[in-house]
C-alpha positions as a LaTeX table, in Angstrom:
\begin{tabular}{lrrr}
\hline
Residue & $x$ (\AA) & $y$ (\AA) & $z$ (\AA) \\
\hline
Met1 & 0.00 & 0.00 & 0.00 \\
Ala2 & 2.80 & 2.42 & 0.88 \\
Ser3 & 4.57 & 1.82 & $-2.43$ \\
Leu4 & 1.30 & 2.37 & $-4.35$ \\
Tyr5 & 0.78 & 5.63 & $-2.47$ \\
Met6 & 4.31 & 6.76 & $-3.39$ \\
Val7 & 3.74 & 5.94 & $-7.06$ \\
Leu8 & 0.43 & 7.81 & $-7.13$ \\
Ser9 & 1.98 & 10.80 & $-5.34$ \\
Leu10 & 4.85 & 10.90 & $-7.81$ \\
Phe11 & 2.45 & 10.69 & $-10.75$ \\
Ala12 & 0.34 & 13.53 & $-9.35$ \\
Ser13 & 3.43 & 15.65 & $-8.78$ \\
Leu14 & 4.67 & 15.07 & $-12.31$ \\
Phe15 & 1.23 & 15.81 & $-13.76$ \\
Ile16 & 0.90 & 19.09 & $-11.92$ \\
Ser17 & 4.45 & 20.09 & $-12.80$ \\
Ser18 & 3.72 & 19.39 & $-16.46$ \\
Leu19 & 1.15 & 22.18 & $-16.39$ \\
Met20 & 3.95 & 24.67 & $-15.88$ \\
Val21 & 6.32 & 26.10 & $-18.45$ \\
Ser22 & 9.83 & 25.31 & $-17.27$ \\
Ser23 & 12.46 & 25.07 & $-19.93$ \\
Ala24 & 15.96 & 25.85 & $-21.00$ \\
Ser25 & 15.59 & 27.71 & $-24.25$ \\
Asn26 & 16.24 & 27.05 & $-27.84$ \\
Phe27 & 15.79 & 30.50 & $-29.32$ \\
Tyr28 & 14.28 & 29.06 & $-32.50$ \\
Asn29 & 11.44 & 27.55 & $-30.44$ \\
Asp30 & 10.79 & 30.27 & $-27.88$ \\
Phe31 & 11.32 & 33.60 & $-29.63$ \\
Asp32 & 10.55 & 35.44 & $-32.85$ \\
Ile33 & 12.79 & 38.10 & $-34.32$ \\
Thr34 & 10.42 & 41.01 & $-34.84$ \\
Trp35 & 12.44 & 43.77 & $-36.48$ \\
Gly36 & 15.87 & 44.78 & $-37.69$ \\
Asp37 & 16.00 & 43.53 & $-41.29$ \\
Gly38 & 18.57 & 40.81 & $-40.61$ \\
Arg39 & 20.40 & 42.59 & $-37.81$ \\
Ala40 & 19.11 & 40.07 & $-35.27$ \\
Lys41 & 20.48 & 36.55 & $-35.65$ \\
Ile42 & 19.92 & 33.17 & $-33.99$ \\
Leu43 & 23.17 & 31.20 & $-33.95$ \\
Asn44 & 24.76 & 27.99 & $-32.65$ \\
Asn45 & 21.75 & 25.78 & $-33.37$ \\
Gly46 & 19.46 & 28.06 & $-31.39$ \\
Gln47 & 21.69 & 28.45 & $-28.34$ \\
Leu48 & 22.76 & 32.06 & $-28.98$ \\
Leu49 & 20.93 & 35.18 & $-30.15$ \\
Ser50 & 22.58 & 38.45 & $-31.14$ \\
Leu51 & 21.11 & 41.89 & $-31.73$ \\
Ser52 & 22.94 & 44.60 & $-33.63$ \\
Leu53 & 22.54 & 48.31 & $-34.22$ \\
Asp54 & 23.90 & 50.51 & $-36.98$ \\
Gln55 & 23.01 & 53.98 & $-38.21$ \\
Ala56 & 20.12 & 52.64 & $-40.30$ \\
Ser57 & 18.37 & 50.49 & $-37.68$ \\
Gly58 & 18.46 & 48.54 & $-34.47$ \\
Ser59 & 16.82 & 45.15 & $-33.92$ \\
Gly60 & 14.63 & 43.20 & $-31.54$ \\
Phe61 & 12.82 & 40.00 & $-30.63$ \\
Gln62 & 9.88 & 38.80 & $-28.53$ \\
Ser63 & 8.75 & 35.61 & $-26.85$ \\
Arg64 & 6.16 & 33.40 & $-28.47$ \\
Asn65 & 4.53 & 32.76 & $-25.10$ \\
Glu66 & 2.67 & 35.22 & $-22.93$ \\
Tyr67 & 2.98 & 34.75 & $-19.18$ \\
Leu68 & 0.87 & 35.59 & $-16.14$ \\
Phe69 & 3.51 & 35.26 & $-13.40$ \\
Ala70 & 6.98 & 33.98 & $-14.16$ \\
Lys71 & 10.57 & 33.65 & $-13.07$ \\
Ile72 & 12.63 & 34.55 & $-16.13$ \\
Asp73 & 16.40 & 34.18 & $-16.47$ \\
Met74 & 18.41 & 35.49 & $-19.40$ \\
Gln75 & 22.16 & 35.75 & $-19.79$ \\
Leu76 & 23.30 & 38.90 & $-21.60$ \\
Lys77 & 26.65 & 40.20 & $-22.76$ \\
Leu78 & 26.34 & 43.90 & $-23.49$ \\
Val79 & 27.78 & 46.10 & $-26.23$ \\
Pro80 & 31.51 & 46.56 & $-25.52$ \\
Gly81 & 33.71 & 49.61 & $-25.94$ \\
Asn82 & 32.20 & 53.00 & $-26.69$ \\
Ser83 & 28.49 & 52.21 & $-26.51$ \\
Ala84 & 27.37 & 55.75 & $-25.67$ \\
Gly85 & 23.88 & 56.52 & $-26.97$ \\
Thr86 & 22.80 & 52.89 & $-27.22$ \\
Val87 & 20.19 & 51.14 & $-25.09$ \\
Thr88 & 19.80 & 47.40 & $-24.68$ \\
Ala89 & 16.30 & 46.77 & $-23.33$ \\
Tyr90 & 15.08 & 43.48 & $-21.84$ \\
Tyr91 & 11.57 & 43.58 & $-20.40$ \\
Leu92 & 8.11 & 42.12 & $-19.89$ \\
Lys93 & 5.13 & 44.04 & $-21.29$ \\
Ser94 & 1.40 & 43.58 & $-21.86$ \\
Asn95 & $-0.47$ & 44.89 & $-24.89$ \\
Asp96 & $-3.39$ & 46.79 & $-23.35$ \\
Ser97 & $-3.62$ & 50.57 & $-23.51$ \\
Ser98 & $-3.28$ & 50.61 & $-19.71$ \\
Trp99 & $-0.35$ & 48.27 & $-19.84$ \\
Asp100 & 1.85 & 46.54 & $-17.31$ \\
Glu101 & 5.63 & 46.43 & $-17.78$ \\
Ile102 & 8.79 & 45.33 & $-15.95$ \\
Asp103 & 12.00 & 46.83 & $-17.36$ \\
Phe104 & 15.70 & 46.16 & $-17.44$ \\
Glu105 & 17.41 & 48.78 & $-19.63$ \\
Phe106 & 21.17 & 49.02 & $-20.04$ \\
Leu107 & 22.34 & 52.53 & $-20.91$ \\
Gly108 & 25.52 & 52.64 & $-22.97$ \\
Asn109 & 28.70 & 54.43 & $-21.97$ \\
Leu110 & 31.92 & 55.95 & $-23.13$ \\
Ser111 & 34.81 & 53.49 & $-23.04$ \\
Gly112 & 36.00 & 53.14 & $-19.47$ \\
Asp113 & 32.81 & 54.50 & $-17.89$ \\
Pro114 & 30.35 & 52.15 & $-16.18$ \\
Tyr115 & 27.10 & 51.02 & $-17.74$ \\
Ile116 & 23.94 & 52.24 & $-16.03$ \\
Leu117 & 21.29 & 49.63 & $-15.30$ \\
His118 & 17.92 & 51.38 & $-15.47$ \\
Thr119 & 14.83 & 49.65 & $-13.98$ \\
Asn120 & 11.17 & 50.60 & $-14.03$ \\
Val121 & 7.78 & 49.12 & $-13.19$ \\
Phe122 & 4.54 & 50.14 & $-14.93$ \\
Ser123 & 1.17 & 49.13 & $-13.51$ \\
Gln124 & $-1.95$ & 49.92 & $-15.52$ \\
Gly125 & $-0.03$ & 52.35 & $-17.71$ \\
Lys126 & 1.58 & 54.25 & $-14.83$ \\
Gly127 & 5.35 & 54.16 & $-14.55$ \\
Asn128 & 7.66 & 56.85 & $-13.17$ \\
Arg129 & 9.22 & 54.30 & $-10.82$ \\
Glu130 & 12.79 & 54.43 & $-12.03$ \\
Gln131 & 15.72 & 53.11 & $-10.06$ \\
Gln132 & 19.22 & 53.09 & $-11.53$ \\
Phe133 & 22.36 & 51.21 & $-10.58$ \\
Tyr134 & 25.97 & 50.72 & $-11.50$ \\
Leu135 & 27.08 & 47.11 & $-11.71$ \\
Trp136 & 29.91 & 45.57 & $-9.70$ \\
Phe137 & 31.46 & 43.95 & $-12.79$ \\
Asp138 & 32.06 & 44.70 & $-16.47$ \\
Pro139 & 28.85 & 43.52 & $-18.20$ \\
Thr140 & 30.57 & 43.53 & $-21.60$ \\
Ala141 & 33.39 & 41.11 & $-20.73$ \\
Asp142 & 31.24 & 38.02 & $-20.23$ \\
Phe143 & 27.66 & 36.82 & $-19.91$ \\
His144 & 25.74 & 37.57 & $-16.71$ \\
Thr145 & 22.30 & 36.40 & $-15.60$ \\
Tyr146 & 19.49 & 38.95 & $-15.28$ \\
Thr147 & 16.37 & 37.64 & $-13.55$ \\
Ile148 & 12.81 & 38.91 & $-13.21$ \\
Leu149 & 10.74 & 37.15 & $-10.56$ \\
Trp150 & 7.08 & 38.12 & $-10.83$ \\
Asn151 & 4.48 & 36.47 & $-8.64$ \\
Ser152 & 1.24 & 37.63 & $-7.03$ \\
Gln153 & 3.00 & 39.30 & $-4.09$ \\
Arg154 & 6.20 & 40.86 & $-5.43$ \\
Ile155 & 8.52 & 41.59 & $-8.31$ \\
Ile156 & 12.23 & 41.03 & $-7.69$ \\
Phe157 & 14.98 & 42.13 & $-10.08$ \\
Ser158 & 18.21 & 40.14 & $-9.65$ \\
Val159 & 21.67 & 40.11 & $-11.21$ \\
Asp160 & 23.66 & 36.87 & $-10.97$ \\
Gly161 & 21.34 & 35.83 & $-8.15$ \\
Thr162 & 21.80 & 39.06 & $-6.16$ \\
Pro163 & 18.55 & 41.00 & $-5.74$ \\
Ile164 & 18.82 & 44.67 & $-6.67$ \\
Arg165 & 15.18 & 45.77 & $-6.42$ \\
Glu166 & 11.87 & 44.62 & $-4.96$ \\
Phe167 & 8.43 & 45.98 & $-5.86$ \\
Lys168 & 5.74 & 44.60 & $-3.56$ \\
Asn169 & 2.02 & 44.13 & $-4.07$ \\
Leu170 & 0.65 & 47.12 & $-2.15$ \\
Glu171 & $-2.91$ & 47.14 & $-3.42$ \\
Ser172 & $-3.99$ & 47.64 & 0.20 \\
Met173 & $-2.34$ & 51.09 & $-0.06$ \\
Gly174 & $-4.01$ & 51.90 & $-3.37$ \\
Val175 & $-1.04$ & 51.00 & $-5.56$ \\
Pro176 & $-2.15$ & 49.00 & $-8.63$ \\
Tyr177 & $-0.29$ & 45.71 & $-8.96$ \\
Leu178 & 0.62 & 43.68 & $-12.01$ \\
Lys179 & $-1.62$ & 40.63 & $-11.71$ \\
Asn180 & $-4.29$ & 40.62 & $-14.42$ \\
Gln181 & $-2.49$ & 41.24 & $-17.71$ \\
Pro182 & $-0.32$ & 38.56 & $-19.35$ \\
Met183 & 3.00 & 39.84 & $-20.65$ \\
Arg184 & 5.50 & 38.81 & $-23.31$ \\
Ile185 & 9.26 & 39.05 & $-23.07$ \\
Tyr186 & 10.78 & 41.65 & $-25.38$ \\
Ser187 & 14.31 & 42.77 & $-26.08$ \\
Ser188 & 15.77 & 45.40 & $-28.37$ \\
Leu189 & 18.98 & 47.23 & $-29.13$ \\
Trp190 & 18.36 & 50.78 & $-30.32$ \\
Asn191 & 19.73 & 54.30 & $-30.56$ \\
Ala192 & 18.62 & 56.66 & $-27.79$ \\
Asp193 & 21.35 & 59.27 & $-27.86$ \\
Asp194 & 18.80 & 62.01 & $-27.19$ \\
Trp195 & 18.68 & 60.88 & $-23.53$ \\
Ala196 & 20.55 & 57.65 & $-22.75$ \\
Thr197 & 24.10 & 58.77 & $-21.98$ \\
Arg198 & 24.54 & 61.71 & $-19.60$ \\
Gly199 & 21.06 & 62.96 & $-20.43$ \\
Gly200 & 21.81 & 63.07 & $-24.14$ \\
Leu201 & 25.04 & 65.04 & $-23.88$ \\
Val202 & 27.08 & 62.18 & $-25.37$ \\
Lys203 & 25.99 & 61.10 & $-28.85$ \\
Thr204 & 26.39 & 57.77 & $-30.59$ \\
Asp205 & 29.71 & 57.40 & $-32.41$ \\
Trp206 & 28.62 & 55.60 & $-35.56$ \\
Ser207 & 32.22 & 54.89 & $-36.53$ \\
Gln208 & 32.04 & 52.21 & $-33.80$ \\
Ala209 & 29.03 & 50.49 & $-35.42$ \\
Pro210 & 27.73 & 47.88 & $-35.68$ \\
Phe211 & 27.03 & 47.57 & $-31.98$ \\
Thr212 & 26.19 & 44.04 & $-30.82$ \\
Ala213 & 24.64 & 42.50 & $-27.71$ \\
Ser214 & 24.37 & 38.74 & $-27.17$ \\
Tyr215 & 21.91 & 36.46 & $-25.35$ \\
Arg216 & 22.01 & 32.87 & $-24.16$ \\
Asn217 & 20.63 & 30.43 & $-21.55$ \\
Phe218 & 17.08 & 31.73 & $-21.38$ \\
Lys219 & 15.06 & 29.88 & $-18.76$ \\
Ala220 & 11.40 & 30.28 & $-17.85$ \\
Asn221 & 9.65 & 28.90 & $-14.79$ \\
Ala222 & 6.35 & 30.40 & $-15.72$ \\
Cys223 & 2.60 & 30.27 & $-16.10$ \\
Ala224 & 1.99 & 30.46 & $-19.83$ \\
Trp225 & $-1.22$ & 32.21 & $-20.83$ \\
Ser226 & $-3.29$ & 31.16 & $-23.83$ \\
Asn227 & $-6.89$ & 31.97 & $-24.75$ \\
Gly228 & $-7.61$ & 33.24 & $-21.27$ \\
Ile229 & $-6.28$ & 30.13 & $-19.54$ \\
Ser230 & $-3.14$ & 29.81 & $-17.41$ \\
Ser231 & $-1.00$ & 26.70 & $-17.72$ \\
Cys232 & $-0.63$ & 26.79 & $-13.93$ \\
Gly233 & $-4.24$ & 25.95 & $-13.21$ \\
Thr234 & $-5.53$ & 26.77 & $-9.72$ \\
Ser235 & $-3.38$ & 24.66 & $-7.37$ \\
Asn236 & 0.01 & 25.92 & $-8.44$ \\
Ser237 & 1.16 & 27.56 & $-5.20$ \\
Met238 & 1.89 & 24.19 & $-3.61$ \\
Thr239 & 4.09 & 22.89 & $-6.39$ \\
Asn240 & 6.41 & 25.69 & $-7.51$ \\
Ser241 & 8.35 & 27.65 & $-4.94$ \\
Trp242 & 8.87 & 30.71 & $-7.14$ \\
Leu243 & 5.14 & 31.44 & $-7.01$ \\
Ser244 & 5.49 & 32.29 & $-3.32$ \\
Glu245 & 9.18 & 33.22 & $-3.29$ \\
Glu246 & 10.30 & 36.12 & $-1.16$ \\
Leu247 & 13.58 & 37.52 & 0.08 \\
Asp248 & 15.08 & 35.72 & 3.05 \\
Ser249 & 17.34 & 37.53 & 5.50 \\
Thr250 & 20.48 & 36.81 & 3.46 \\
Ser251 & 18.88 & 38.12 & 0.27 \\
Gln252 & 17.61 & 41.19 & 2.10 \\
Gly253 & 21.16 & 41.86 & 3.21 \\
Arg254 & 22.43 & 41.55 & $-0.38$ \\
Leu255 & 19.69 & 43.90 & $-1.57$ \\
Gln256 & 20.73 & 46.48 & 1.01 \\
Trp257 & 24.38 & 46.07 & $-0.03$ \\
Val258 & 23.44 & 46.92 & $-3.61$ \\
Arg259 & 21.34 & 49.89 & $-2.54$ \\
Asn260 & 24.13 & 51.24 & $-0.32$ \\
Asn261 & 26.93 & 50.82 & $-2.83$ \\
Tyr262 & 25.55 & 50.80 & $-6.37$ \\
Met263 & 22.22 & 52.62 & $-6.52$ \\
Ile264 & 22.61 & 55.97 & $-8.26$ \\
Tyr265 & 18.97 & 57.06 & $-8.65$ \\
Asn266 & 15.79 & 56.28 & $-6.73$ \\
Tyr267 & 12.50 & 57.95 & $-7.60$ \\
Cys268 & 11.50 & 57.61 & $-3.96$ \\
Thr269 & 14.14 & 60.14 & $-2.93$ \\
Asp270 & 13.60 & 62.66 & $-5.76$ \\
Ala271 & 11.62 & 65.31 & $-3.92$ \\
Asn272 & 11.75 & 67.76 & $-6.83$ \\
Arg273 & 9.87 & 65.28 & $-8.95$ \\
Phe274 & 7.04 & 64.78 & $-6.47$ \\
Pro275 & 6.25 & 68.19 & $-4.94$ \\
Gln276 & 2.83 & 66.94 & $-3.79$ \\
Gly277 & 4.37 & 64.01 & $-1.93$ \\
Phe278 & 5.99 & 60.71 & $-2.80$ \\
Pro279 & 4.00 & 57.79 & $-4.23$ \\
Pro280 & 2.49 & 55.55 & $-1.51$ \\
Glu281 & 5.01 & 52.72 & $-1.97$ \\
Cys282 & 7.83 & 55.12 & $-1.11$ \\
Asn283 & 6.55 & 55.48 & 2.44 \\
Leu284 & 7.70 & 51.97 & 3.30 \\
Ser285 & 11.21 & 51.47 & 4.65 \\
\hline
\end{tabular}
């Protein structure tokens, strides 16, 4: 009887897990190149994707799946050298007019200056929640893992497993949360020299083109959304830890280390921007 119970339990566990999307990517299967007229390329039998930018155009891609809650990993190697004026964007976004969005944007630099990692969260079309960071490594020398954890209670941005930002579900305080609109993954490499580097003071040096960013090792633990139905069903919280994941004390310490040493802009401290008072989420410690 005990062995039969174990077999049935294992079968149930495998069945429930099969409802989830959890995969290491082949870019041919999981993404579509959406623009760039050949400047985006899938290489190495689907294991590598590259985006490029020249004076005529940038390039981009998007996921075939939409997701309603996900833990997304992507390894990126950013444009090396003088990348001033360029932006490499990697984000989740819905399609409604009052859209939801979770952004990683990497703002290019002059050779020898640090990249700026720009983050933002939009809920129901409202953004203005920018936080910016320097990184503690050269993001152009090798691949690094950039993670978005998005569940019903929080959004956590992480770099190589170190959390850099948390945005909590604060609907009880009147802050709309991202929980009803499925989102796709998007990425693009484009010219933004009107604002990206030192507020637009440093322009793109097109003699350095083409600029190239590379992607590999995409992984999604996610609830895929199709025709109004989630692949997670209704009993998912018991089977996948990321759906209830939160920061433990060690991770909270790492987050504070990043904030103390590498944060360079926080909308919640920009009093000039909010003369009528900071947004409600800023009142939390």
